[in-house]
PDB file of C-alpha atoms in Angstrom:
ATOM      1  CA  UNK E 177     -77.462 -63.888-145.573  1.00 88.00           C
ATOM      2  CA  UNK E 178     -77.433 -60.573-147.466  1.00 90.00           C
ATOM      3  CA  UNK E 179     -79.695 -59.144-144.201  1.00 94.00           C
ATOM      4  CA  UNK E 180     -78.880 -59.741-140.643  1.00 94.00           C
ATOM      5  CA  UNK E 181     -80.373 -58.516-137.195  1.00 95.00           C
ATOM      6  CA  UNK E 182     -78.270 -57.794-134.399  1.00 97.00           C
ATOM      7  CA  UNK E 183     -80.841 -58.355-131.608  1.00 97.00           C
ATOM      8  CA  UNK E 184     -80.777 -56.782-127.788  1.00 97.00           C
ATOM      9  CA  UNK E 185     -82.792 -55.904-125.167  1.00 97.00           C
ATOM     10  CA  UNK E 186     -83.921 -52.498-124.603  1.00 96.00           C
ATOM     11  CA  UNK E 187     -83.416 -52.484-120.807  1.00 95.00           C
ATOM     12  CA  UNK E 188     -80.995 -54.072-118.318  1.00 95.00           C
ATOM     13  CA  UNK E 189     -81.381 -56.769-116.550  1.00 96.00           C
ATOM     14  CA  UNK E 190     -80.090 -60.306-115.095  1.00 98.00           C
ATOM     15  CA  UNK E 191     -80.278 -63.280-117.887  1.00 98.00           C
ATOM     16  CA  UNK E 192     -83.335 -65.442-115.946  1.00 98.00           C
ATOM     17  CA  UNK E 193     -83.495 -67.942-119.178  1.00 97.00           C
ATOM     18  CA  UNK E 194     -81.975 -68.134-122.805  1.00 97.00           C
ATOM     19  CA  UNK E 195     -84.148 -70.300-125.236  1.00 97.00           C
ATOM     20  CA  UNK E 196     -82.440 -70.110-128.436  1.00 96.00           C
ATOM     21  CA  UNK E 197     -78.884 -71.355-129.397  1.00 96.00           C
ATOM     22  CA  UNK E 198     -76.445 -70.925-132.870  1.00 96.00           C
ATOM     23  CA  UNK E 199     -77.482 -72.759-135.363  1.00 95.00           C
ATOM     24  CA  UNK E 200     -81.503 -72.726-134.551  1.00 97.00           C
ATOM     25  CA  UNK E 201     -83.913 -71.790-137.532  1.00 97.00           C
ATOM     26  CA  UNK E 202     -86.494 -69.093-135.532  1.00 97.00           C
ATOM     27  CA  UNK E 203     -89.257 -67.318-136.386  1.00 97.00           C
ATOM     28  CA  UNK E 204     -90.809 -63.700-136.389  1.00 97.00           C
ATOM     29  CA  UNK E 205     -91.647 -63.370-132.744  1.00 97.00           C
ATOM     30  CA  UNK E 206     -90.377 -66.302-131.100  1.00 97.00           C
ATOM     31  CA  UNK E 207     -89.019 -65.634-127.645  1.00 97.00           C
ATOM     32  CA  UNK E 208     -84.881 -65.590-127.846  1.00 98.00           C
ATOM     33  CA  UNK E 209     -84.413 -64.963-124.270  1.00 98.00           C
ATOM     34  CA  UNK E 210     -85.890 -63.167-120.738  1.00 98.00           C
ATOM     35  CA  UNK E 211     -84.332 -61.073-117.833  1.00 98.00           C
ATOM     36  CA  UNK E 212     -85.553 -61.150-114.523  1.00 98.00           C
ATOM     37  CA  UNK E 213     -89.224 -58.864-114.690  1.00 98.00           C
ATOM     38  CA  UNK E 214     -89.051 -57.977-110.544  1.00 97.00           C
ATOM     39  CA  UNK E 215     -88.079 -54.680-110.650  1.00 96.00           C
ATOM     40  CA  UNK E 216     -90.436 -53.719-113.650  1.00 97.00           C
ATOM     41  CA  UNK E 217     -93.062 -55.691-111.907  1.00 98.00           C
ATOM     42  CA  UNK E 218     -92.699 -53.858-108.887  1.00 98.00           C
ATOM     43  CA  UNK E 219     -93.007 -50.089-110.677  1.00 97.00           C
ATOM     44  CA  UNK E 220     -95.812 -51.129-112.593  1.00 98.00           C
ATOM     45  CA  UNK E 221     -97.022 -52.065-108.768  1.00 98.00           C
ATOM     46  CA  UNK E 222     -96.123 -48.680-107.854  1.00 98.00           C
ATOM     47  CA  UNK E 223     -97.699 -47.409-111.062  1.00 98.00           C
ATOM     48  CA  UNK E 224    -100.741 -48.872-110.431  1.00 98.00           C
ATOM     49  CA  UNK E 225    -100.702 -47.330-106.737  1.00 98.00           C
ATOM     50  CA  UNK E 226    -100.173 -43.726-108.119  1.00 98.00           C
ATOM     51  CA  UNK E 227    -103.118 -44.302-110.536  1.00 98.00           C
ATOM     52  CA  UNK E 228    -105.330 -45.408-107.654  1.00 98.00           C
ATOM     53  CA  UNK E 229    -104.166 -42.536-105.510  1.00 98.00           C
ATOM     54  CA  UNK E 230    -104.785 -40.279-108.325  1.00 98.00           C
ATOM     55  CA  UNK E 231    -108.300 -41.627-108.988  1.00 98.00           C
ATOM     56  CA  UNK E 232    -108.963 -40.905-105.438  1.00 98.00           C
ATOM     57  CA  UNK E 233    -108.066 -37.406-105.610  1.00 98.00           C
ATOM     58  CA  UNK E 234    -109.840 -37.234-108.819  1.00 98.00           C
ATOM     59  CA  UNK E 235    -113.068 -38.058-107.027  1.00 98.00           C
ATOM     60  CA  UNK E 236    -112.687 -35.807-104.266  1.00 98.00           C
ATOM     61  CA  UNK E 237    -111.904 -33.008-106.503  1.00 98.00           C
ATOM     62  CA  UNK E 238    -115.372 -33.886-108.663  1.00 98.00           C
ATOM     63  CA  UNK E 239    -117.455 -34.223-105.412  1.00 98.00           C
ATOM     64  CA  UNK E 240    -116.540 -31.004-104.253  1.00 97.00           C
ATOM     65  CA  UNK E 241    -116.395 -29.136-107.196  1.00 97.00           C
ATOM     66  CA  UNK E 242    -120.005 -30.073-108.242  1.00 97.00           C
ATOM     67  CA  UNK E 243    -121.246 -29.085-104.359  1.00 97.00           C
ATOM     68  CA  UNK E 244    -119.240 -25.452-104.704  1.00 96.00           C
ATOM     69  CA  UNK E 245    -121.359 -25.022-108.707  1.00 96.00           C
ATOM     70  CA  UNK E 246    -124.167 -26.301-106.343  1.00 96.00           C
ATOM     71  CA  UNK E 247    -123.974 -23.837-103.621  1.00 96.00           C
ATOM     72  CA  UNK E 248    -122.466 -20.658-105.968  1.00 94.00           C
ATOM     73  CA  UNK E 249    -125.889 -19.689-107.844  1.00 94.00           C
ATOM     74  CA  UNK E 250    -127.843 -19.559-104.414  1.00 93.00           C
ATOM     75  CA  UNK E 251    -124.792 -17.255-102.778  1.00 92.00           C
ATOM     76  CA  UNK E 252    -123.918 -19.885-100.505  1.00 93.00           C
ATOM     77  CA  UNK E 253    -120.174 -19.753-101.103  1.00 93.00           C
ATOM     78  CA  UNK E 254    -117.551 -17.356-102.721  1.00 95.00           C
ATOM     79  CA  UNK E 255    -116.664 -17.173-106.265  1.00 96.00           C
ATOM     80  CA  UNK E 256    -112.575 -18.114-105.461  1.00 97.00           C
ATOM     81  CA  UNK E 257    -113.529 -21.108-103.159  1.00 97.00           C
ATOM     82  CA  UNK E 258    -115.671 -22.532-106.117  1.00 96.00           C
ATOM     83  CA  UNK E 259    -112.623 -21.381-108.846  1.00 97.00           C
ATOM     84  CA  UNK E 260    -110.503 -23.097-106.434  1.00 97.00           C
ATOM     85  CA  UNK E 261    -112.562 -26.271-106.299  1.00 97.00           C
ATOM     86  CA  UNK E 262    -112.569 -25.826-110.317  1.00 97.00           C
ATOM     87  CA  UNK E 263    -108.562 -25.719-109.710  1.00 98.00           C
ATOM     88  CA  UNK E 264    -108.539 -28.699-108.153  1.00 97.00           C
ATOM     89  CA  UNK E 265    -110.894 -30.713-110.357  1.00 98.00           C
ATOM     90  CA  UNK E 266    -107.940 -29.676-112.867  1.00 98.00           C
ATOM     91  CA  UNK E 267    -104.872 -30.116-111.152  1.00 98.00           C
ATOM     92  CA  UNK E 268    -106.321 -33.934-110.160  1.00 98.00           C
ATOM     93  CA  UNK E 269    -107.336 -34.395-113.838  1.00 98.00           C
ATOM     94  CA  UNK E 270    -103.610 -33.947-114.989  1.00 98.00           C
ATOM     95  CA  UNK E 271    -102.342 -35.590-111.775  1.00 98.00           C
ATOM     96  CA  UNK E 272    -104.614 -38.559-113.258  1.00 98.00           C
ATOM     97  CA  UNK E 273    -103.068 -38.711-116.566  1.00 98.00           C
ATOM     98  CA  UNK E 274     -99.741 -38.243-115.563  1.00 98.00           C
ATOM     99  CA  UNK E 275     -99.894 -41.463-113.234  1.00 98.00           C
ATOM    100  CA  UNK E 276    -101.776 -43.292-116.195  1.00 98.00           C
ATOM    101  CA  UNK E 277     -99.308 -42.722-118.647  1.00 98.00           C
ATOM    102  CA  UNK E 278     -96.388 -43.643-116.113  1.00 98.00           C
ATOM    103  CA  UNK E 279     -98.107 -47.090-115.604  1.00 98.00           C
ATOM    104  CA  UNK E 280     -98.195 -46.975-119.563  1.00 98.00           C
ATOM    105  CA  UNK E 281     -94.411 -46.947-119.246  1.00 97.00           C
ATOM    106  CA  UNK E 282     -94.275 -49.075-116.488  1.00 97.00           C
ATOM    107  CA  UNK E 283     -96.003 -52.046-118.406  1.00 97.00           C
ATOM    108  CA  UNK E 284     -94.005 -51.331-121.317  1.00 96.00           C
ATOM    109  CA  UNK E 285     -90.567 -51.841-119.490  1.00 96.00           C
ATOM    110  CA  UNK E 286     -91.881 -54.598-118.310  1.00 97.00           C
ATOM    111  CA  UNK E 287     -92.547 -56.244-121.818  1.00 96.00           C
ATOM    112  CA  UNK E 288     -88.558 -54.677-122.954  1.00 97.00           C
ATOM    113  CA  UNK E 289     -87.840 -58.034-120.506  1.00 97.00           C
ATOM    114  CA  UNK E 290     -88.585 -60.424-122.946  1.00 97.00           C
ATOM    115  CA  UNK E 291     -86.446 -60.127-126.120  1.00 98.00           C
ATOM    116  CA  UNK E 292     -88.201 -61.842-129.375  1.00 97.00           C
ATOM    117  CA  UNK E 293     -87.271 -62.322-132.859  1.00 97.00           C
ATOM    118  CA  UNK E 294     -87.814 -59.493-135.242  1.00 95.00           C
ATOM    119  CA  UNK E 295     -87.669 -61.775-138.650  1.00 95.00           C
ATOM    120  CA  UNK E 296     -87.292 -65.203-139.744  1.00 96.00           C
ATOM    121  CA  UNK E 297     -83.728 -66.584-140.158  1.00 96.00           C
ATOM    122  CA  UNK E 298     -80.771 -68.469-138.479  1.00 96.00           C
ATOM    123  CA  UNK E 299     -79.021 -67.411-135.068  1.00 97.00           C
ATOM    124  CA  UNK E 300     -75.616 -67.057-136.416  1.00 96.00           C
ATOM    125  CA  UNK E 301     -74.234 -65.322-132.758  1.00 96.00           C
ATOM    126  CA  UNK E 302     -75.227 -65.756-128.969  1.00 97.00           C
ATOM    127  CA  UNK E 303     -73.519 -63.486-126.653  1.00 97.00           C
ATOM    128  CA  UNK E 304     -75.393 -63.686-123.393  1.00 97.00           C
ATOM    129  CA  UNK E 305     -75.377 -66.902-120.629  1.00 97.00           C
ATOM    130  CA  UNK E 306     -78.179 -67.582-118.042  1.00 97.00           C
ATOM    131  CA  UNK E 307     -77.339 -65.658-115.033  1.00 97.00           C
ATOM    132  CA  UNK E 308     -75.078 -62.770-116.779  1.00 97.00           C
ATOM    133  CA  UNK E 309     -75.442 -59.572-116.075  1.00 97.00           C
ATOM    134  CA  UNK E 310     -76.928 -57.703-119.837  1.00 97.00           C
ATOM    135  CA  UNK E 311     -76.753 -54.105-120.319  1.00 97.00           C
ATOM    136  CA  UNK E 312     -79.490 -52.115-122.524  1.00 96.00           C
ATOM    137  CA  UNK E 313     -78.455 -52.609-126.685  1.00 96.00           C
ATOM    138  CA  UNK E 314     -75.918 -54.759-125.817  1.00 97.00           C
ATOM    139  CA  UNK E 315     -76.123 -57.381-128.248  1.00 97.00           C
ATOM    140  CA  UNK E 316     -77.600 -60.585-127.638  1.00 97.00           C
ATOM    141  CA  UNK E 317     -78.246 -62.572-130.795  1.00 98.00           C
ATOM    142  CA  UNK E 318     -77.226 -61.864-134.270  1.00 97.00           C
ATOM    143  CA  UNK E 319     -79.932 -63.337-136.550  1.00 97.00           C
ATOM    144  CA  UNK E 320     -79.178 -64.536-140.430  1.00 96.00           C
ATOM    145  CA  UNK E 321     -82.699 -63.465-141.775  1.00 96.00           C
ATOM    146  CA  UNK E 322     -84.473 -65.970-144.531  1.00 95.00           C
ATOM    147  CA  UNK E 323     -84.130 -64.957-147.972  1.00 91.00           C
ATOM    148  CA  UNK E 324     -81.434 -64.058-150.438  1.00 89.00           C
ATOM    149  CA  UNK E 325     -78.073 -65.346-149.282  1.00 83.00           C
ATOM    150  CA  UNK E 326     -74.892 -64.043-150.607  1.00 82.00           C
ATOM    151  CA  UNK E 327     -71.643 -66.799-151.726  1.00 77.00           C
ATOM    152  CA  UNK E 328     -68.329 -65.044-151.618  1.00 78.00           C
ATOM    153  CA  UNK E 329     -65.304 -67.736-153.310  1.00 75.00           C
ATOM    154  CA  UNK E 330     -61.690 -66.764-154.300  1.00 80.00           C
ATOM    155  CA  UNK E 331     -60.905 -68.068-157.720  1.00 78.00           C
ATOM    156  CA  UNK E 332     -57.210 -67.072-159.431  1.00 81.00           C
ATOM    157  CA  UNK E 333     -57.715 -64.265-161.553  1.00 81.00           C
ATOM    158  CA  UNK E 334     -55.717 -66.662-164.040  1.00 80.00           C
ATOM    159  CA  UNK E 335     -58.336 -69.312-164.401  1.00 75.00           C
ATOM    160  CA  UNK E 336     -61.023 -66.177-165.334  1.00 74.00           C
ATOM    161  CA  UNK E 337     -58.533 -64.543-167.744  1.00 79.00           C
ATOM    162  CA  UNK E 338     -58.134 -68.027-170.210  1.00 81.00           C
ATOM    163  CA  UNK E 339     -61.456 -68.180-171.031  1.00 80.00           C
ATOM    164  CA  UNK E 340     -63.077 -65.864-173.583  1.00 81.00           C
ATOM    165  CA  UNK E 341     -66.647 -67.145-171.965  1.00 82.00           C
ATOM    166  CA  UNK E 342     -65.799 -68.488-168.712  1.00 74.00           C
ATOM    167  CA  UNK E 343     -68.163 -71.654-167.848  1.00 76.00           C
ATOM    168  CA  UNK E 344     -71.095 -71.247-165.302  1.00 81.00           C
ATOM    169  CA  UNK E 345     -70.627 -71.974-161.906  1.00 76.00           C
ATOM    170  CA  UNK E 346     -72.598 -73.741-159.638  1.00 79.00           C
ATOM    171  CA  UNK E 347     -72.450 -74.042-155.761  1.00 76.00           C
ATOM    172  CA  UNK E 348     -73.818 -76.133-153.629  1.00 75.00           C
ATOM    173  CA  UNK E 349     -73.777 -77.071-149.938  1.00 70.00           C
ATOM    174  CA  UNK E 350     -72.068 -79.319-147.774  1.00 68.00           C
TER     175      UNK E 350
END
């Protein structure tokens, strides 16, 4: 195949099942092999615990913040305790975002388990076993991708050199 695709998973992980073998036509997006998803299951758990927490703090924050702008035009409280409830509105804002975007990464380790096909072709190489032990860009599968294919043939430069116009050749497989 003049293009090949050396295939690996983006995170480590224990082998948990291996569905494609040398010698098997795949397809764009066909599932090659998974690791074992616990531990990225269990951040995204965690993940989704620091998002909860945060959304907690977040409403907190709002409740008090819109009782201080409540209370500050009638001179029932300072201006710094209502700045600080303003602080805090902030702070649990970015607190927010922060644990949204780290359940973002979370879910997207999570999918780095499954390793898939990136083109059509052949698996011409497996290197991984059910139960092995994989390590991040280590790779898995070498894929042959469908198209133009290259044929490479040793002739003696003797039978090129008698002919003026040497006769076509023509290949074909076993």
């Amino acid at each position: 195949a003049r293009a090949t695709a050396d295939m690996a998973f983006r995170t480590a992980g224990r082998v948990t099942e291996r569905k494609a073998e040398v010698g098997q036509h795949v397809a764009k997006g066909d599932l090659l092999a998974r690791l074992d998803p616990t531990e990225q299951q269990a951040d995204i758990a965690a993940a989704q615990a620091s998002v909860d927490a945060a959304n907690a703090q977040l409403a907190q924050a709002t409740t008090n913040f819109a009782r201080q702008k409540e209370l500050l035009p009638k001179g029932l409280t300072s201006r710094v305790v209502y700045d600080q409830a303003e602080e805090s509105l902030r702070v649990a804002q970015g607190t927010l975002d922060g644990a949204l975007a780290q359940l973002a990464n979370a879910r997207d380790n999570l999918s780095f388990t499954e390793l898939r096909a990136t083109a059509d072709g052949m698996v011409t190489t497996r290197n991984i076993e059910v139960g092995q032990m994989v390590q991040a860009a280590a790779t898995a599968f070498s894929i042959a991708q469908d198209g133009d294919r290259d044929a490479v043939f040793n002739l003696p430069e003797v039978v090129i050199a008698t002919y003026e116009n040497p006769p076509p050749v023509s290949l074909r497989l076993l």
